[in-house]
XYZ file of C-alpha atoms in Angstrom:
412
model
C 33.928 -46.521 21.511
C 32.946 -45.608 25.266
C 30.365 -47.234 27.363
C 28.479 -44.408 28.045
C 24.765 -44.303 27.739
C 22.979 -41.007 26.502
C 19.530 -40.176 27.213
C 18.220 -38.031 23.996
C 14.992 -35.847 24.028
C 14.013 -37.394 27.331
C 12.722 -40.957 25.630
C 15.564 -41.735 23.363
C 18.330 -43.559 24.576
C 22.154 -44.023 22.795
C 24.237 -47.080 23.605
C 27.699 -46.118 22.516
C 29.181 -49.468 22.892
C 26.560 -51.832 21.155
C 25.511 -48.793 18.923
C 22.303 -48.987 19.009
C 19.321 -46.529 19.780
C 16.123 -47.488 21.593
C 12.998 -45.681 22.813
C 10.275 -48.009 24.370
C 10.062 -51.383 22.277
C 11.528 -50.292 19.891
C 15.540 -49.796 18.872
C 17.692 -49.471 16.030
C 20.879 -50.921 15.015
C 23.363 -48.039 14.338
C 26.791 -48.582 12.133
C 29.974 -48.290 13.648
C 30.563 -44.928 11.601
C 26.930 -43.567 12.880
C 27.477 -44.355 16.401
C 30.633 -42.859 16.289
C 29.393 -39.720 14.643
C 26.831 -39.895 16.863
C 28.588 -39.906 20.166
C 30.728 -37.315 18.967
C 27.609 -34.949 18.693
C 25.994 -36.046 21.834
C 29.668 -35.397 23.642
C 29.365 -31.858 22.351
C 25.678 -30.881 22.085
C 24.924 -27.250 21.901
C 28.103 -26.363 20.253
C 29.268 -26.539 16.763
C 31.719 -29.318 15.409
C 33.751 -28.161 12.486
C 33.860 -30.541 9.665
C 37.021 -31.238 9.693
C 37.227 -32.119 12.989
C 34.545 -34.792 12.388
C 36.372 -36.016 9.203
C 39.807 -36.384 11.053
C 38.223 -38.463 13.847
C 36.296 -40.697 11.675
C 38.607 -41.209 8.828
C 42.102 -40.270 9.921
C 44.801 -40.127 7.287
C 42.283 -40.052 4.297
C 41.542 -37.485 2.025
C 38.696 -36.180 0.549
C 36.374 -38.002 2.801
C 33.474 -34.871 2.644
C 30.986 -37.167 0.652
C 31.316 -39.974 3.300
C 30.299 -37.828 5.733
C 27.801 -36.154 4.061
C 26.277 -39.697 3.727
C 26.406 -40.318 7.460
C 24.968 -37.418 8.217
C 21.718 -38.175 6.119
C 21.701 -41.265 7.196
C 21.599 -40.496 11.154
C 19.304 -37.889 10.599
C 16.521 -40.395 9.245
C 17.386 -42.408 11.934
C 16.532 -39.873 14.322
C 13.665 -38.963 12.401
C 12.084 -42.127 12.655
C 11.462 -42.020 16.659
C 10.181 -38.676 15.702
C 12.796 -36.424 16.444
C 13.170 -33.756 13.724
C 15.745 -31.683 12.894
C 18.125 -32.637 15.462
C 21.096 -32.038 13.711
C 21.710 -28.524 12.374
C 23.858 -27.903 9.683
C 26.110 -24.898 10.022
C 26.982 -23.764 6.319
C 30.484 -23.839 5.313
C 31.887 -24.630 9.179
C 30.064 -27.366 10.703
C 27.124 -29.178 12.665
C 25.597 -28.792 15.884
C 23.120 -31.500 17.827
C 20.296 -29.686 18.851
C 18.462 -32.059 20.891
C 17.921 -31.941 24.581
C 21.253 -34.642 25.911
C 22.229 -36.087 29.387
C 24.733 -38.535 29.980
C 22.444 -41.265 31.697
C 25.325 -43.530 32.621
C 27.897 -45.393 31.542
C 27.405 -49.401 30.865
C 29.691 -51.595 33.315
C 29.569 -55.487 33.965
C 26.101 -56.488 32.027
C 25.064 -54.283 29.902
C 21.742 -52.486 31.015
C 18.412 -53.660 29.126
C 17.871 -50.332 26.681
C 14.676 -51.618 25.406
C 12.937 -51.608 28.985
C 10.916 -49.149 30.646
C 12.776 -46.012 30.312
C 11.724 -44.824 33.732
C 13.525 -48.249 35.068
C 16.227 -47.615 33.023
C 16.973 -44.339 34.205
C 16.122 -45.103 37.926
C 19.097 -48.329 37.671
C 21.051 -46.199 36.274
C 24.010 -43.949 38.319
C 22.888 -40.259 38.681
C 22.282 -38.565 35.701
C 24.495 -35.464 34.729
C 23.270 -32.917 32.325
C 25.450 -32.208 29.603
C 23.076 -30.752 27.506
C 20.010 -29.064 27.590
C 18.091 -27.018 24.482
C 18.602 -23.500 24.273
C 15.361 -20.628 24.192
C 16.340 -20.017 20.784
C 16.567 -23.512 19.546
C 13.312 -23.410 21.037
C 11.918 -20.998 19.255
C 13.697 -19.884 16.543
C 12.953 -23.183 14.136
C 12.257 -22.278 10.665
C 7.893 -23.151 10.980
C 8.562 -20.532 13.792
C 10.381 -18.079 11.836
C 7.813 -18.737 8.713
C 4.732 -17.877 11.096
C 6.612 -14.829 12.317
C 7.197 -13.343 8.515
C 3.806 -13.764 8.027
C 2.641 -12.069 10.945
C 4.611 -9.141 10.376
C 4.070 -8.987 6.819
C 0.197 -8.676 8.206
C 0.764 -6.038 10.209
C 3.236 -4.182 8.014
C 0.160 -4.450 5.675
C -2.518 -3.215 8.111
C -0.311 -0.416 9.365
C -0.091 0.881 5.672
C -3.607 0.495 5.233
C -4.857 2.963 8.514
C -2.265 4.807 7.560
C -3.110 5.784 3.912
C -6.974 5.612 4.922
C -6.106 8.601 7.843
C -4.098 10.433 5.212
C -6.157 9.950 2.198
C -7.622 13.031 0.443
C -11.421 12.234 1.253
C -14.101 14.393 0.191
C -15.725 16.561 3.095
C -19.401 18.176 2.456
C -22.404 20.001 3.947
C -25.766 19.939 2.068
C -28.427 22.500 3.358
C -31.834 22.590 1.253
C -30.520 24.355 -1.700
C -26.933 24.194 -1.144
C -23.977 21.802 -1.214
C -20.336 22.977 0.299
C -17.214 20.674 -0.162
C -14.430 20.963 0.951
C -11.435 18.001 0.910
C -9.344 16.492 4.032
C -5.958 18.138 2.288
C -7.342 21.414 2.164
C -8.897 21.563 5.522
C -5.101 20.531 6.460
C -3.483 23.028 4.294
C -6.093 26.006 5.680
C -5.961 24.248 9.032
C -10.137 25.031 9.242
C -12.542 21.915 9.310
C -15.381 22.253 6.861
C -18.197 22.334 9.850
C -16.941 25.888 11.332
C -18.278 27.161 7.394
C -22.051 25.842 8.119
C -23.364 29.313 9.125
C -22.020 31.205 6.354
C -23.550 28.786 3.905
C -26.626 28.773 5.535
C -26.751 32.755 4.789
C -26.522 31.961 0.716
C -30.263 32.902 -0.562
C -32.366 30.732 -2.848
C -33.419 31.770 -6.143
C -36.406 30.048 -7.255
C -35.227 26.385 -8.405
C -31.298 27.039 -8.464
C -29.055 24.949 -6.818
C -25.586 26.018 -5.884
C -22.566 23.491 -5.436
C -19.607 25.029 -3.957
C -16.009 23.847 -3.572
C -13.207 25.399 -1.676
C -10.329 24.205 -2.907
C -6.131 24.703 -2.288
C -5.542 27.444 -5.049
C -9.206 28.680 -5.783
C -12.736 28.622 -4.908
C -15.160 27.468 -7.330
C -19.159 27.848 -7.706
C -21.838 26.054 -9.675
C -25.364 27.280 -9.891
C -27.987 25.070 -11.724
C -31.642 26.425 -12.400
C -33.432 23.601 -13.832
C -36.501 25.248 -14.616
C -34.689 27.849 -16.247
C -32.329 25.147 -18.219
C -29.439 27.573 -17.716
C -26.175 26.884 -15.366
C -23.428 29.243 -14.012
C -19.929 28.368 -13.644
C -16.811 30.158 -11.970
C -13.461 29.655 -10.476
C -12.292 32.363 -8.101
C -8.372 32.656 -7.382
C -7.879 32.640 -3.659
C -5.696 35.970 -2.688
C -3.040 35.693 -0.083
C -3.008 35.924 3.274
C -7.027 36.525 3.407
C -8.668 33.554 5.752
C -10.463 30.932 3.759
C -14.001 31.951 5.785
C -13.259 35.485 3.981
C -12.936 34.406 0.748
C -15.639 32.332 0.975
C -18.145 35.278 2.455
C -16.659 37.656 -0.150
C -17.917 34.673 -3.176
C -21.537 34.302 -1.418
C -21.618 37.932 -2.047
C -20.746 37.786 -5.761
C -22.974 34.828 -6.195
C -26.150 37.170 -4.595
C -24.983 39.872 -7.104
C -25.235 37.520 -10.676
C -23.955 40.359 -12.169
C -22.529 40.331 -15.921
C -19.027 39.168 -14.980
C -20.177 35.700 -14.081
C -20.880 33.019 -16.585
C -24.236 32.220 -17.666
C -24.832 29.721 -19.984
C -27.537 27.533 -21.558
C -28.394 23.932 -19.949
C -28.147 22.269 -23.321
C -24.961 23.864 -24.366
C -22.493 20.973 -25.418
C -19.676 22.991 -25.076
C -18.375 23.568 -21.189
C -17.603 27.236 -20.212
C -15.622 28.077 -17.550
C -15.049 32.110 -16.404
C -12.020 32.345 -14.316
C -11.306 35.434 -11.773
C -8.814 36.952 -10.104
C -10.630 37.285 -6.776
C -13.441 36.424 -5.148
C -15.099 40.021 -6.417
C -15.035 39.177 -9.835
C -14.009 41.966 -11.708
C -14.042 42.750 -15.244
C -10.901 41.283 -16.275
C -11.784 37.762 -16.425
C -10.696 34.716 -18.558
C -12.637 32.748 -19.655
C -11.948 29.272 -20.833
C -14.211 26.980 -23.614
C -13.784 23.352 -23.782
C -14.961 21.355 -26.505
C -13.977 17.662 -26.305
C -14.997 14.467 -28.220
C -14.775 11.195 -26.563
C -14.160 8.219 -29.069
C -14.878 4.377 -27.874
C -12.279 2.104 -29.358
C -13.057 -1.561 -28.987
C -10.080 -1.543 -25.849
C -10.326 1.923 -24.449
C -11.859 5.340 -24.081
C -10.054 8.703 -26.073
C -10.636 11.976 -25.354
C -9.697 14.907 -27.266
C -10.295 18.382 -26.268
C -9.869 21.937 -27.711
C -9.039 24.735 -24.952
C -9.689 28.158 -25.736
C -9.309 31.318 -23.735
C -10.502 34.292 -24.001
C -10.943 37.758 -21.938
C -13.494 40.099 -21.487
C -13.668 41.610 -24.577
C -13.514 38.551 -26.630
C -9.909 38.251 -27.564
C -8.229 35.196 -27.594
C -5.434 34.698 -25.002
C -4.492 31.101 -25.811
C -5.398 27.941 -27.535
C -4.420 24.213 -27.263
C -5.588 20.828 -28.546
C -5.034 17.915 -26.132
C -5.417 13.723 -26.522
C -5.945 11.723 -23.469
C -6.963 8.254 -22.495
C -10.433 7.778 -20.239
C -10.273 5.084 -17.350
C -13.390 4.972 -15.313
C -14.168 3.270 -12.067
C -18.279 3.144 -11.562
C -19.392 6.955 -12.172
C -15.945 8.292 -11.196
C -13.260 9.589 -14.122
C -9.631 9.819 -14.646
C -7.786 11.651 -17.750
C -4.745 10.720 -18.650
C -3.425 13.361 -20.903
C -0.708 11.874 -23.437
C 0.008 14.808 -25.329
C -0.707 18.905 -25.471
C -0.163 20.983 -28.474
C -0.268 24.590 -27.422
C -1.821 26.339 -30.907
C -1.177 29.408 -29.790
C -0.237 31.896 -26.970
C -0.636 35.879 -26.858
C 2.632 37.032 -25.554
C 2.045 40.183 -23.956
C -1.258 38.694 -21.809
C 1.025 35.573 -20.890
C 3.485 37.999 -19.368
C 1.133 40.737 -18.329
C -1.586 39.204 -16.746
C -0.651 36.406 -14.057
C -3.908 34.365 -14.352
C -2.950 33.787 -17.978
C 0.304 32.168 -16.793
C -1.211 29.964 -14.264
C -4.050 28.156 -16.609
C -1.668 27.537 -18.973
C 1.047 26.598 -16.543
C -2.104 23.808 -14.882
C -3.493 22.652 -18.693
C 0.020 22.018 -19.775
C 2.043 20.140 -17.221
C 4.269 17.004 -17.831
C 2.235 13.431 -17.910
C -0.568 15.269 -16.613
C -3.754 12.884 -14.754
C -7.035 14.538 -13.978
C -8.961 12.579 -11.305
C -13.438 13.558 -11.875
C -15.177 12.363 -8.645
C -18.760 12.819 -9.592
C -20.905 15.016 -7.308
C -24.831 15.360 -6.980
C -26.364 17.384 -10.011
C -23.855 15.645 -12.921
C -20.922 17.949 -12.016
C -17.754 16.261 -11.297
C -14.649 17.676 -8.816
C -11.952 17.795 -10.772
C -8.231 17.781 -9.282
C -7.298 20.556 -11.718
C -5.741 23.202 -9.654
C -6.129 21.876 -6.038
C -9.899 21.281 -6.792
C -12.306 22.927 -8.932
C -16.118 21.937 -9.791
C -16.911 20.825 -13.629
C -19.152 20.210 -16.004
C -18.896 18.269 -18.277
C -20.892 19.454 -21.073
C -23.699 17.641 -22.698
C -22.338 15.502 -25.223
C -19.982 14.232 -22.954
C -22.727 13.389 -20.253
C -24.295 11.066 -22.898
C -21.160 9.064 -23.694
C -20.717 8.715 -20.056
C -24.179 7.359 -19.637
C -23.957 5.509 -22.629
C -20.595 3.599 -21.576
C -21.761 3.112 -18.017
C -24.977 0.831 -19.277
């Protein structure tokens, strides 16, 4: 053992030669292994000490001696814990240990030894100049583990608010104008895909005329434009999907459906208010001519003690009455407050007229949207009981009667 005298974590100080450690009143007896272990660490603070080096020096000639110093290791640590100073050892897996405490050499003991339980301020001033051997590095500093812990969790935070501004700003949100009589909406993905914001559109709607106590609800969606007109007084409703053409601007379009909607003509819907059935009349364009489709849904909705099942019977006509296609589908209902999400589980297409599915284009693309693989509707109710639907980019439904009361039912 040397005589040299370490000064540890500026209060701590290490007699080598009477192995002891001391900080104020208070000191500890070290054993002859410990202080030996101990010095060797001090001697080479800030770097790592292989095992086996340590092993060799403190048990020379013996085998298997790992254990042993495993135990003196714990057992200088609490030590060294018990003047407060944690984690002052590292442990290097699989090479070695480090001392990680701030170390000078504060002297080395010659004649009488020097009175380590004094004042450590006399100590250090009776003792020869110091000379630093060792002195904490930034990242021992701050890269401890409670460190590293509060830094995970930071991140993690902002990882997690990022995300959340982010899928906010991209989120499909629902855009509308309501002006007396009317309602236009229009959603954030389609003002993206048409790269027009839904406020340029204000003065054509303004131009749509009011027919005694109708209502009109209006939705410009990604592959069609659809209307809804509701005349209370009346009890009767009107309800049509108009196939946007290509390369025509979305303000276009829109005009050229105002101007069928003025007209009422024949080739729109026109239905009763109490009809429990829901009607749908599908055209190619915005001028609705004769060769329409038109689509009847009848559905049931059947409460189970656990869950909500809808089944619903599709069928599509033309304009002369002859049926174009005809499918049966089962679906599951999940509801969050007024708003409505299908689940379709299964379709079973009844039947399909072959020559219209491969003559006539808007034949192809219902059945291609009411028939596609694990298939989820998404109903965001709307003013007036009618629902946006995500079928085909966004249309405007209603739901029919019967299924309005179950809804109303279920939501009390």
């Amino acid at each position: 053992m040397s005589n040299k005298i370490y000064k540890i974590a500026e209060d701590i100080f290490f007699s080598a030669a009477i192995f002891r450690l001391s900080k104020g009143d208070k000191d500890i007896k070290l054993s002859n292994k410990e202080a030996e272990l101990l010095e060797m660490l001090c001697d080479e603070a800030g770097r790592v000490i292989a095992r086996n080096t340590l092993q060799d020096a403190l048990w020379p000639n013996q085998d298997n001696m790992e254990t042993n110093l495993n135990r003196q290791i714990l057992s200088l640590r609490r030590k060294l814990e018990s003047f407060g100073l944690l984690d002052a050892i590292d442990t290097i897996p699989r090479v070695g240990y480090m001392f990680c405490a701030p170390t000078e050499l504060a002297g080395e003991e010659s004649g009488e030894l020097v009175d380590v339980t004094a004042d450590p301020v006399e100590v250090t001033a009776s003792l020869p100049q110091a000379r630093r051997q060792y002195s904490r590095r930034k990242y021992d500093r701050y890269f401890n583990s409670k460190r590293i812990m509060l830094f995970m969790l930071l991140a993690i935070s902002i990882v997690t608010a990022v995300v959340f501004i982010y899928n906010y700003s991209h989120s499909n949100t629902l855009r509308a104008i309501n002006i007396s009589h009317v309602s236009l909406y229009m959603t954030s993905d389609t003002e993206s895909t048409f790269n027009i914001k839904i406020d340029t559109l204000m003065p054509l709607t303004q131009r749509i005329p009011r027919y005694g106590d109708e209502h009109v609800s209006i939705l410009i969606g990604t592959e069609a434009i659809s209307y809804f007109t509701i005349d209370n007084k009346n009890r009767t409703l009107s309800e049509n999907v108009f196939l946007l053409r290509a390369n025509h601007p979305v303000a276009e379009e829109l005009q050229c459906v105002m101007a069928t909607i003025a007209l009422q003509g024949k080739s729109v819907t026109h239905n009763y208010y109490n009809n429990p059935n829901t009607t749908v009349r599908y055209h190619t364009s915005c001028q609705a001519p004769d060769n329409w489709v038109e689509i009847t849904r009848k559905s049931k909705i059947i409460v189970t003690t656990n869950k909500e099942i809808v089944v619903a019977t599709v069928i599509a006509t033309d304009h002369l009455g002859q049926t174009l296609f005809d499918l049966d589908s089962v679906g599951n209902i999940e509801r969050d407050q007024n708003d409505i999400s299908v689940e379709v589980k299964n379709t079973i297409v009844n039947f399909i007229d072959q020559k219209s599915l491969i003559n006539n284009s808007m034949v192809a693309t219902l059945v291609a949207a009411l028939t596609p693989p694990k298939q989820k509707s998404v109903f965001i109710q709307l003013p007036g009981g009618i629902y946006l639907s995500s079928y085909m980019g966004g249309v405007i439904s209603w739901p029919g009667r019967n299924n309005l009361n179950v809804v109303q039912q279920n939501n009390h």
